[in-house]
Coordinates of C-alpha atoms in Angstrom, one line a residue:
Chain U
X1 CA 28.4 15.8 -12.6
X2 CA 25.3 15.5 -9.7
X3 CA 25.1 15.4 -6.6
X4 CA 23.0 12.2 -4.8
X5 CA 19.5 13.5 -3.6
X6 CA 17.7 12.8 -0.3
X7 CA 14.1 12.4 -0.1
X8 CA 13.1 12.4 3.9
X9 CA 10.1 9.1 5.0
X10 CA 9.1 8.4 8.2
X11 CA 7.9 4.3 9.3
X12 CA 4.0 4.7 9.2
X13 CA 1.4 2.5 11.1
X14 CA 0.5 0.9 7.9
X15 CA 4.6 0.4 6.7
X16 CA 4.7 -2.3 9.7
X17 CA 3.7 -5.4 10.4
X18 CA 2.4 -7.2 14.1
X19 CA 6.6 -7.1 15.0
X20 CA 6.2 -3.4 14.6
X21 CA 9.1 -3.3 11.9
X22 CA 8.6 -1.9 9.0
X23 CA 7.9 -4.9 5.9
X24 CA 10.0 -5.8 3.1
X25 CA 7.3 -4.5 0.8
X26 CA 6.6 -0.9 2.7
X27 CA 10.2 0.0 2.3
X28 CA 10.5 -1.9 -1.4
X29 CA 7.3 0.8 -2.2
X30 CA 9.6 3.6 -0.8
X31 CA 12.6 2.9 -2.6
X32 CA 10.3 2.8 -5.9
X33 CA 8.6 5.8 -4.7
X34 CA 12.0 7.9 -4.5
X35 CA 12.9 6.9 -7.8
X36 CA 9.7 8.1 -9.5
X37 CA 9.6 11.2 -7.9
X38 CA 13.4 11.9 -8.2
X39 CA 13.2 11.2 -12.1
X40 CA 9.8 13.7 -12.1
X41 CA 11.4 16.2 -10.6
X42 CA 14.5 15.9 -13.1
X43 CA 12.5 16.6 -16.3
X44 CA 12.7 12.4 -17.3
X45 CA 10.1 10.8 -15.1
X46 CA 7.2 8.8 -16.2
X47 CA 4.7 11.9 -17.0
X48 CA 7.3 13.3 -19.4
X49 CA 8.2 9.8 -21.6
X50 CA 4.7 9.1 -21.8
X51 CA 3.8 12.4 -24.3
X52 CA 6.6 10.4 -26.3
X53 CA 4.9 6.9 -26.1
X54 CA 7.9 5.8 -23.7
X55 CA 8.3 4.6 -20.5
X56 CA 10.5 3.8 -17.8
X57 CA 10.1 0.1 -16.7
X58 CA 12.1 -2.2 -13.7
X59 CA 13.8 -4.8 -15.0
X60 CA 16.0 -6.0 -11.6
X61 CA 15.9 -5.1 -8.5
X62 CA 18.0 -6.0 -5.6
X63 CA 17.5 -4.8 -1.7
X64 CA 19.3 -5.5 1.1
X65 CA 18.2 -4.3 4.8
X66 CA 20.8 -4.9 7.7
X67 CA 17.7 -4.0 9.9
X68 CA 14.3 -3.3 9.7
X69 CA 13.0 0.2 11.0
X70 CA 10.5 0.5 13.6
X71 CA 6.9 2.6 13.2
X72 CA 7.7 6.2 13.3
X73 CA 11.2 5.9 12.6
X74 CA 12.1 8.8 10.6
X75 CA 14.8 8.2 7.5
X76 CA 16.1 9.3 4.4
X77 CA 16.7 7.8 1.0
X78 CA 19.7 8.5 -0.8
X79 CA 19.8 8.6 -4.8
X80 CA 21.7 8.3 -8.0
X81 CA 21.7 7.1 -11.1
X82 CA 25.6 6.2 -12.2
X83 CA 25.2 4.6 -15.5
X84 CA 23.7 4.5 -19.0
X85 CA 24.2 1.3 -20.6
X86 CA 23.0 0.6 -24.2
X87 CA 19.8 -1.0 -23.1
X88 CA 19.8 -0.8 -18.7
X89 CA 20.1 2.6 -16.2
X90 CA 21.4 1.9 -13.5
X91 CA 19.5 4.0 -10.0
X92 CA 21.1 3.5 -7.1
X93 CA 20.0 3.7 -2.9
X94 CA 20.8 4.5 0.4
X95 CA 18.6 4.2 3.9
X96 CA 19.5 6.0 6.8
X97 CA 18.2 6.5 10.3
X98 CA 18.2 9.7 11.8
X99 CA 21.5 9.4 13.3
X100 CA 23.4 9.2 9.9
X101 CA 23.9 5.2 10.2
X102 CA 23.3 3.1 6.9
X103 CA 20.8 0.4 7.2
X104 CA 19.7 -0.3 4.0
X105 CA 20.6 0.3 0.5
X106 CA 19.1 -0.7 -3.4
X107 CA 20.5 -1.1 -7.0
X108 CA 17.9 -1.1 -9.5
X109 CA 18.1 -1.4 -13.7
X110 CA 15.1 0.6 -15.3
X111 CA 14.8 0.0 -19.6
X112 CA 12.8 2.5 -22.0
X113 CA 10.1 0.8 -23.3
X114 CA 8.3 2.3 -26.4
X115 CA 4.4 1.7 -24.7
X116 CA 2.8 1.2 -28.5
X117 CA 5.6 -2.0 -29.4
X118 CA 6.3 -2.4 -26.1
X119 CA 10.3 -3.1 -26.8
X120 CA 13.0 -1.5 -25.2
X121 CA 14.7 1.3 -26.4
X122 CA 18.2 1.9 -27.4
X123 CA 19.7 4.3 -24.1
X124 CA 22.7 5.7 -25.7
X125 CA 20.9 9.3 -26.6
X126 CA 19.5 9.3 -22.9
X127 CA 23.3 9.0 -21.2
X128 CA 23.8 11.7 -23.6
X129 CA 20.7 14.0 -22.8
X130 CA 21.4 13.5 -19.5
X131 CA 24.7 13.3 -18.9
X132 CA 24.6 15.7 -16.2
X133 CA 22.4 13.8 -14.3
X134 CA 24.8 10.8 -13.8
X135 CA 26.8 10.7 -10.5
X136 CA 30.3 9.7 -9.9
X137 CA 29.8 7.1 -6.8
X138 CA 29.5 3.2 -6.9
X139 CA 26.8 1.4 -6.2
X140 CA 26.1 0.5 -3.0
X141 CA 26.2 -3.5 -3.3
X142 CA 26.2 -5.8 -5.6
X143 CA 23.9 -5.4 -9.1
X144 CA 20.7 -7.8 -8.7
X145 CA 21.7 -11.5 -9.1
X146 CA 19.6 -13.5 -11.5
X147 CA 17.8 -16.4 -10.9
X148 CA 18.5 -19.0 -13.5
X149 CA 16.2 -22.0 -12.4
X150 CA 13.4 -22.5 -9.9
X151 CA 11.7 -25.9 -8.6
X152 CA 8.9 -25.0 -6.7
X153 CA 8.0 -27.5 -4.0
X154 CA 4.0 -24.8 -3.7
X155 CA 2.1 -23.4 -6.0
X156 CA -0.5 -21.0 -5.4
X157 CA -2.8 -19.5 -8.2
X158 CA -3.4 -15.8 -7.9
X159 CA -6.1 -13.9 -10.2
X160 CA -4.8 -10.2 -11.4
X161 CA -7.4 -7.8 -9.4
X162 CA -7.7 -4.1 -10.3
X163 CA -5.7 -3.3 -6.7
X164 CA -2.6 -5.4 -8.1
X165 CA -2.2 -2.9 -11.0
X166 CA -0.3 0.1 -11.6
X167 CA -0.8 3.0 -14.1
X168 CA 0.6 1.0 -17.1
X169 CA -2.2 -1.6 -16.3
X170 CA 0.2 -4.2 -15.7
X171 CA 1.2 -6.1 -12.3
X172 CA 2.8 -3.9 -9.8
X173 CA 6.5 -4.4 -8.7
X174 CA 5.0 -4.4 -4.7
X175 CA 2.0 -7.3 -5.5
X176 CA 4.6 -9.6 -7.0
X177 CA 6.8 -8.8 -4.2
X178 CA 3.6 -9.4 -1.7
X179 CA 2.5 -12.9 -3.7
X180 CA 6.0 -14.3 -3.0
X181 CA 6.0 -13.0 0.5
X182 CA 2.9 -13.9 1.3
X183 CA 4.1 -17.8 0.9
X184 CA 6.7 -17.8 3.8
X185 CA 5.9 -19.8 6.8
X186 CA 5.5 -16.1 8.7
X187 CA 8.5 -17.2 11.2
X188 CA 10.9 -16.3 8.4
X189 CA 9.9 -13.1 8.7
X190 CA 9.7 -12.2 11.9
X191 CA 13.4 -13.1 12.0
X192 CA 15.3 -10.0 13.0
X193 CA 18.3 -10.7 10.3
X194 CA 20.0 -8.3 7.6
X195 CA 18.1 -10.0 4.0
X196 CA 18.4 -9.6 0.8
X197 CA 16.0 -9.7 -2.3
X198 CA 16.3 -9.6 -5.7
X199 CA 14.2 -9.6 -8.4
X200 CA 14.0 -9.6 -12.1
X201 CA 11.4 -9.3 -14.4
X202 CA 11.0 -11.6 -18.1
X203 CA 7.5 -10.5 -19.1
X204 CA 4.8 -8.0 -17.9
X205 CA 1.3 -9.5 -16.4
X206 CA -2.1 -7.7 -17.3
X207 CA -5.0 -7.9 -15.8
X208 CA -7.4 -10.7 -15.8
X209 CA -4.8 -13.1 -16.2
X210 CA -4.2 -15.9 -13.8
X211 CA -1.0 -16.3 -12.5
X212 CA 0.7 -19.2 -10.9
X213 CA 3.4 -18.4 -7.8
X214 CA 5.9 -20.8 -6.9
X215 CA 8.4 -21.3 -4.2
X216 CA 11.1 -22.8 -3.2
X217 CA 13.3 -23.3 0.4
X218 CA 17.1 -24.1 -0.2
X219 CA 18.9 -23.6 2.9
X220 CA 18.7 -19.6 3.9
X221 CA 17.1 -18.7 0.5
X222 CA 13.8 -18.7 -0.6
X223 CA 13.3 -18.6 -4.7
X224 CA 10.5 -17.8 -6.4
X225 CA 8.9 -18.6 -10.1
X226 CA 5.9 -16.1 -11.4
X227 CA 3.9 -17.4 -14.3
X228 CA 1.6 -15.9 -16.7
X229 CA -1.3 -17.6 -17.8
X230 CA 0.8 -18.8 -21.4
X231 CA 3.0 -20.6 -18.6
X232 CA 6.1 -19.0 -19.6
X233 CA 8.3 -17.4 -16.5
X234 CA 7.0 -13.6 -16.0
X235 CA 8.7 -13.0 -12.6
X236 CA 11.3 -14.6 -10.8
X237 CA 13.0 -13.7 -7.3
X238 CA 15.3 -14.8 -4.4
X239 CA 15.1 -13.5 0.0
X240 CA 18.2 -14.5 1.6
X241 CA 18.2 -14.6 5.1
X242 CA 21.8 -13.9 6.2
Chain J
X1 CA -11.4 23.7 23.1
X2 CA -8.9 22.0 20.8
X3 CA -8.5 23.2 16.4
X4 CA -8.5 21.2 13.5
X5 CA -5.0 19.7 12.8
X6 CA -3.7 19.5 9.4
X7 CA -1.0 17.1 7.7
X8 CA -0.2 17.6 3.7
X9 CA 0.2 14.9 1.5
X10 CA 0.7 14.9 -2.3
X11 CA -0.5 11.7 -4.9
X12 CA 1.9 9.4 -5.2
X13 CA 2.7 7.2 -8.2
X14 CA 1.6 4.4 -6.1
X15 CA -1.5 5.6 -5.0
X16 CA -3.1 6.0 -8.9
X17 CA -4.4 3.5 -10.8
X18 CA -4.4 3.4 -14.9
X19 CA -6.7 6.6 -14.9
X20 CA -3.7 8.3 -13.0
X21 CA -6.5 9.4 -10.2
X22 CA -5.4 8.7 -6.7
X23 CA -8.0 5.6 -5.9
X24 CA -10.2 5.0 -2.9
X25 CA -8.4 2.7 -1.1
X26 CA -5.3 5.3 -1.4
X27 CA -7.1 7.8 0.2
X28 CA -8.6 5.9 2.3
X29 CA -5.0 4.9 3.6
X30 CA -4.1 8.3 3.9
X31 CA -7.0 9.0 6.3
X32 CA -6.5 6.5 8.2
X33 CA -2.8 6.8 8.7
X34 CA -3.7 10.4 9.2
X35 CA -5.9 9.5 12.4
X36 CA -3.2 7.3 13.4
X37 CA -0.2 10.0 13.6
X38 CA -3.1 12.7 15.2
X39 CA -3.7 10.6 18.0
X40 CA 0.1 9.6 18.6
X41 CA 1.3 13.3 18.4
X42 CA -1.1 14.0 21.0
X43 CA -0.6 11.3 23.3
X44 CA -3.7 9.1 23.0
X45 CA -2.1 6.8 19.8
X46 CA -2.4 2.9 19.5
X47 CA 1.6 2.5 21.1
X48 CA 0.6 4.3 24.1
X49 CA -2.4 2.8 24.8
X50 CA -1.1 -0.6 24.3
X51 CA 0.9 -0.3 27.3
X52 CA -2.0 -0.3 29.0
X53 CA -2.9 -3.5 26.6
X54 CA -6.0 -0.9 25.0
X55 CA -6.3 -0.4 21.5
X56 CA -8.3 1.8 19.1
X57 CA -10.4 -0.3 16.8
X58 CA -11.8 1.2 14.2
X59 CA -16.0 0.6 13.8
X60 CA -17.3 2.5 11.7
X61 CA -16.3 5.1 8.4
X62 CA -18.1 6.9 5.6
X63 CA -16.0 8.4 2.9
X64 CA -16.6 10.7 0.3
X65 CA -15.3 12.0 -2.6
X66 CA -16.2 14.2 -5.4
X67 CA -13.3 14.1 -7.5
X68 CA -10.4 12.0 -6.8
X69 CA -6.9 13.8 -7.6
X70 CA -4.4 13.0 -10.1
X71 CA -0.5 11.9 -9.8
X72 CA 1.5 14.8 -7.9
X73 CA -1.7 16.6 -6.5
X74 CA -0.6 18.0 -3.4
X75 CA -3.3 18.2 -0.4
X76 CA -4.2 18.7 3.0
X77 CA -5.9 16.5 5.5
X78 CA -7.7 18.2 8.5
X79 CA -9.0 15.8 11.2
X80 CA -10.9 17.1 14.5
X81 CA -12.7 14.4 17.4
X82 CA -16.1 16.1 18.0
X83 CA -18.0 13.6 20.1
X84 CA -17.0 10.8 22.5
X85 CA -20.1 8.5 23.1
X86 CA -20.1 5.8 25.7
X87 CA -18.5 3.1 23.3
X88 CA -17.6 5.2 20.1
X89 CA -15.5 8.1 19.4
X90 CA -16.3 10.3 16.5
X91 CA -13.3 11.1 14.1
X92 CA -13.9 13.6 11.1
X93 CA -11.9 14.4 8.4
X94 CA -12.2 16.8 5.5
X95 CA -9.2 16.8 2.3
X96 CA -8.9 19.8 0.4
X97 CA -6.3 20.9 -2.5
X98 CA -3.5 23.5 -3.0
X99 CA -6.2 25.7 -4.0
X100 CA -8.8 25.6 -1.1
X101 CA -11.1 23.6 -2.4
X102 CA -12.3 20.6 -0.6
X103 CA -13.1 17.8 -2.8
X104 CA -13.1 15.0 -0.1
X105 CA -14.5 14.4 3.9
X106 CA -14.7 11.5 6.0
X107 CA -16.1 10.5 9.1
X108 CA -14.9 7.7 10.9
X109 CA -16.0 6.5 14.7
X110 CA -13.8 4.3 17.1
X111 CA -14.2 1.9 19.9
X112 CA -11.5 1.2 22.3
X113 CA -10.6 -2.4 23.2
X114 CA -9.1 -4.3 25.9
X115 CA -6.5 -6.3 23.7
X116 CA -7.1 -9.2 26.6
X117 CA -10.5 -9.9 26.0
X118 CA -11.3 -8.1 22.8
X119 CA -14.5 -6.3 24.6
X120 CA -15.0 -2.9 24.1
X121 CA -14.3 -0.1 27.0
X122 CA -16.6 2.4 28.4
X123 CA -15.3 5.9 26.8
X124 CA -17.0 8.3 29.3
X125 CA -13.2 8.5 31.1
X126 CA -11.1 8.9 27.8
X127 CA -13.9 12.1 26.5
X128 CA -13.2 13.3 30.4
X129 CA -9.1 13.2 30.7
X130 CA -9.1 14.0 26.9
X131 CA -11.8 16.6 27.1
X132 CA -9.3 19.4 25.7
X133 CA -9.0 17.1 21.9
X134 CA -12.7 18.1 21.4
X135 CA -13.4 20.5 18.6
X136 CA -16.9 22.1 18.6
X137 CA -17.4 21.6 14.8
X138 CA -20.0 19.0 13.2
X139 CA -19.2 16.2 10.8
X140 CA -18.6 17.1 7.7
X141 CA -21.1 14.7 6.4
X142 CA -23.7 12.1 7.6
X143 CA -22.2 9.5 9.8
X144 CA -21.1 6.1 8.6
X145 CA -24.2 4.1 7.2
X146 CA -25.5 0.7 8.9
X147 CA -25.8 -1.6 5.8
X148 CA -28.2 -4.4 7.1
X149 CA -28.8 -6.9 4.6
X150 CA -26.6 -8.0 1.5
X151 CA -27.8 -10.3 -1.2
X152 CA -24.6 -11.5 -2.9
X153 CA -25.0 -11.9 -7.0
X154 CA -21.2 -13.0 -6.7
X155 CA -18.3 -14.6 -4.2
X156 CA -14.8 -15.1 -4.3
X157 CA -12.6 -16.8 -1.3
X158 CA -10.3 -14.9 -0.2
X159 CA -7.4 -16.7 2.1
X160 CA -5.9 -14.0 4.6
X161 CA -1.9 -14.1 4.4
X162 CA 1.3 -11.9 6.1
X163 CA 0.6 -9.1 3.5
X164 CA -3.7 -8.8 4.8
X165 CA -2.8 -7.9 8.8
X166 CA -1.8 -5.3 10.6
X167 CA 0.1 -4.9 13.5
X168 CA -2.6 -6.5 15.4
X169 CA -2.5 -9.5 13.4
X170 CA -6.0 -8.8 12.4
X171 CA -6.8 -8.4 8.0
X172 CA -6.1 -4.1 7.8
X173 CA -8.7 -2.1 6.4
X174 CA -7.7 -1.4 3.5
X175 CA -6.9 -5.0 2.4
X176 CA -11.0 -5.0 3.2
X177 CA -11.7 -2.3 1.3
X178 CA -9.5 -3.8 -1.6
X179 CA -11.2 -7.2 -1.5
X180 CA -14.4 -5.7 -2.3
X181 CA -13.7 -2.9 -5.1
X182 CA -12.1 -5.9 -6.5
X183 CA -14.8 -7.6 -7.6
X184 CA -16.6 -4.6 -9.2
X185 CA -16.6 -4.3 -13.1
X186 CA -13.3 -2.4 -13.7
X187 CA -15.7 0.4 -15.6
X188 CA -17.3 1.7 -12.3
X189 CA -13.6 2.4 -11.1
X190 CA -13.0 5.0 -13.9
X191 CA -16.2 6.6 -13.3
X192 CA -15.2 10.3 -12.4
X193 CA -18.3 11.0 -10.4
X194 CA -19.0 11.8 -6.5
X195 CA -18.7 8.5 -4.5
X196 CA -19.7 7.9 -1.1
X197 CA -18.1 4.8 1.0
X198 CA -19.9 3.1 4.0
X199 CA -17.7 0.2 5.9
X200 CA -18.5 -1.0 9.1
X201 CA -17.1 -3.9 11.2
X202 CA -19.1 -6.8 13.0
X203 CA -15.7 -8.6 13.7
X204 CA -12.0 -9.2 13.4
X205 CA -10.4 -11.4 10.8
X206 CA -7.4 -13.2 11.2
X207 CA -4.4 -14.5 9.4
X208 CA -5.2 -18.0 7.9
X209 CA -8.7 -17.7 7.9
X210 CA -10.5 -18.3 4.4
X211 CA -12.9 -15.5 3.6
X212 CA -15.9 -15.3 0.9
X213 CA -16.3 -11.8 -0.3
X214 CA -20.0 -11.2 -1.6
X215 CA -21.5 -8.3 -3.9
X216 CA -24.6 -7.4 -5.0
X217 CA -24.8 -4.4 -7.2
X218 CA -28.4 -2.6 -6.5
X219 CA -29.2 0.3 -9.4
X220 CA -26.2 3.0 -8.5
X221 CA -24.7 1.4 -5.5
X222 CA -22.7 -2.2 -4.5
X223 CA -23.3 -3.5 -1.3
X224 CA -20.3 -5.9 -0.4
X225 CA -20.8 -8.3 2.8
X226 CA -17.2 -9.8 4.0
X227 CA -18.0 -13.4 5.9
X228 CA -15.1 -15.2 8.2
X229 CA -14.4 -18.8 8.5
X230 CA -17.5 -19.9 10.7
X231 CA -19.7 -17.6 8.2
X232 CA -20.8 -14.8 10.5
X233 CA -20.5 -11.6 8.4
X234 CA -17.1 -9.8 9.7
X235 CA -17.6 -6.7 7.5
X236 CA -20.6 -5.2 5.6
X237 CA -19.8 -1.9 3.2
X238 CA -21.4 0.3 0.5
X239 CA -20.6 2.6 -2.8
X240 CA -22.6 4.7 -3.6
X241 CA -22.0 6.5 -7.1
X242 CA -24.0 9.8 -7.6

């Protein structure tokens, strides 16, 4: 059995936004960042599936911050992966402030994908592999929710640039948190109130296409429909304000 | 006399695009934020001179890079202030890897602003009570380039939202520099050649405002002109690729 493992960040001038807090998508690109870098350093990060044509992809993701941390705020992530299911990983998160409080924590679902078909890969040999790298702690909330049915009251269109991509040349996680952000009447986030967000994703978006983002308002949640240019659901989310 | 200071940083998975090289607008960021945590360390940063409602506004910056580093790379940023002129002060940078070898240098230059009336200050007092940040060392390159006329081939709008602005509500430099290496033909990106990067700044954009984003590629280099809503150019740049 493992032992969680802490990766120290600090709240930089371009993490925050004009309240000085740090953004949902700074700390999102954090919490990603710790799980690529803790998976590299454990022999099964990205660099090492791809000289076998695989790779890890997000599937859900779900985020919950009790309080945003201000610029230069020193904290440290917490994490640990607790479970091999037959086709979802589950890697789990912790934030913490300098003085050892808890204001923020992740649970994310990661499949293998084989990058020629593109189809996920059967996880029972990884558990196996990697046994030792499991540990023996729950996760920290509950496991991304997903969103059955949006009506979006907006739509915006959004074209997919070379600065939305990531290595895999398909959308990354942080632009299609940023498209759905970027549609809140800004009050809703200046709101200093523990939120959560979760996301999951139905189909990968390449560049070129055009996508169609739409949102919206019931009550204290917003929800949000990505679509690919086929107009079949790529992307779907929820932020709810507590 | 003051010394160069140095901060290490290492290639994120976040910062490379599908070539796995670190791009420009990621090392762009981490120059930037590098300028931003030098001048807080040593008492001269944007929070404290906001409580004397100043800010640092960046002007000018030339950038350049002869390779760009892959995923993991670690490497060192040193930045030294060399000149304080009546309304700019001159920022240089120079990034070099593991090994020694410098493969990037920047040179950026700074007005300071009353935050009331958006006019620049006279900088003879901050180069006399901040006299002892001077480093006698020369830029490591020419200074940032005037680019006077742009021709644009092509335009797209560009509508500024939450995730455009920084924490003074204006659109952040990077989102700038994005905008523009957007619109180039995605084969000029995964060029590994030297590349040289000229931005400067006529004036601020702000959230809600609709943009047009021009280029005009001229033999080897794209000259990008940035106009606001009233369609005064806001922000004229350059690449150059060797």
């Amino acid at each position: 059995m493992a032992e969680k493992s802490h990766y120290n960040y600090r709240v930089e001038p371009q993490d925050v936004d004009f309240t000085l807090r740090a953004t949902i998508p700074s700390l999102g690109s954090a919490i990603l960042n710790t799980a690529g870098v803790d998976a590299h350093g454990k022999g099964f990060g990205v660099d090492a599936l791809n000289a076998d044509n695989h790779s890890w992809v997000l599937s859900r993701m779900a985020v919950e911050f009790d309080s945003q941390p201000t610029q230069y705020t020193d904290y440290t992530i917490a994490t640990w992966i607790n479970e091999y299911g037959r086709v979802l990983s589950t890697r789990n998160f912790t934030l913490t402030d300098a003085a050892g409080t808890e204001f923020g924590r992740a649970v994310t679902q990661w499949a293998m994908i084989d990058l020629k078909s593109r189809s996920a890969l059967d996880l029972s040999w990884v558990g196996d592999a990697h046994a030792d790298a499991i540990v023996d702690a729950p996760s920290p909330t509950d496991k991304p929710r997903k969103i059955r049915e949006v009506n979006p009251a907006q739509t915006v269109e959004h074209k997919v640039v070379y600065s939305d991509i990531d290595f895999n040349r398909h959308v990354n996680t942080m632009r299609y948190i940023e498209m759905m952000i970027d549609m809140l009447p800004v009050e809703l986030l200046m709101q200093e109130t523990p939120v959560r967000f979760d996301i999951h994703f139905l189909r990968e978006c390449r560049y070129g296409q055009t996508l169609s983002v739409g949102y919206e308002q019931r009550g204290r949640t917003a929800l949000f429909e990505i679509r690919s240019d086929e107009g079949t659901p790529a992307v779907r989310a929820s932020i709810e304000w507590k």
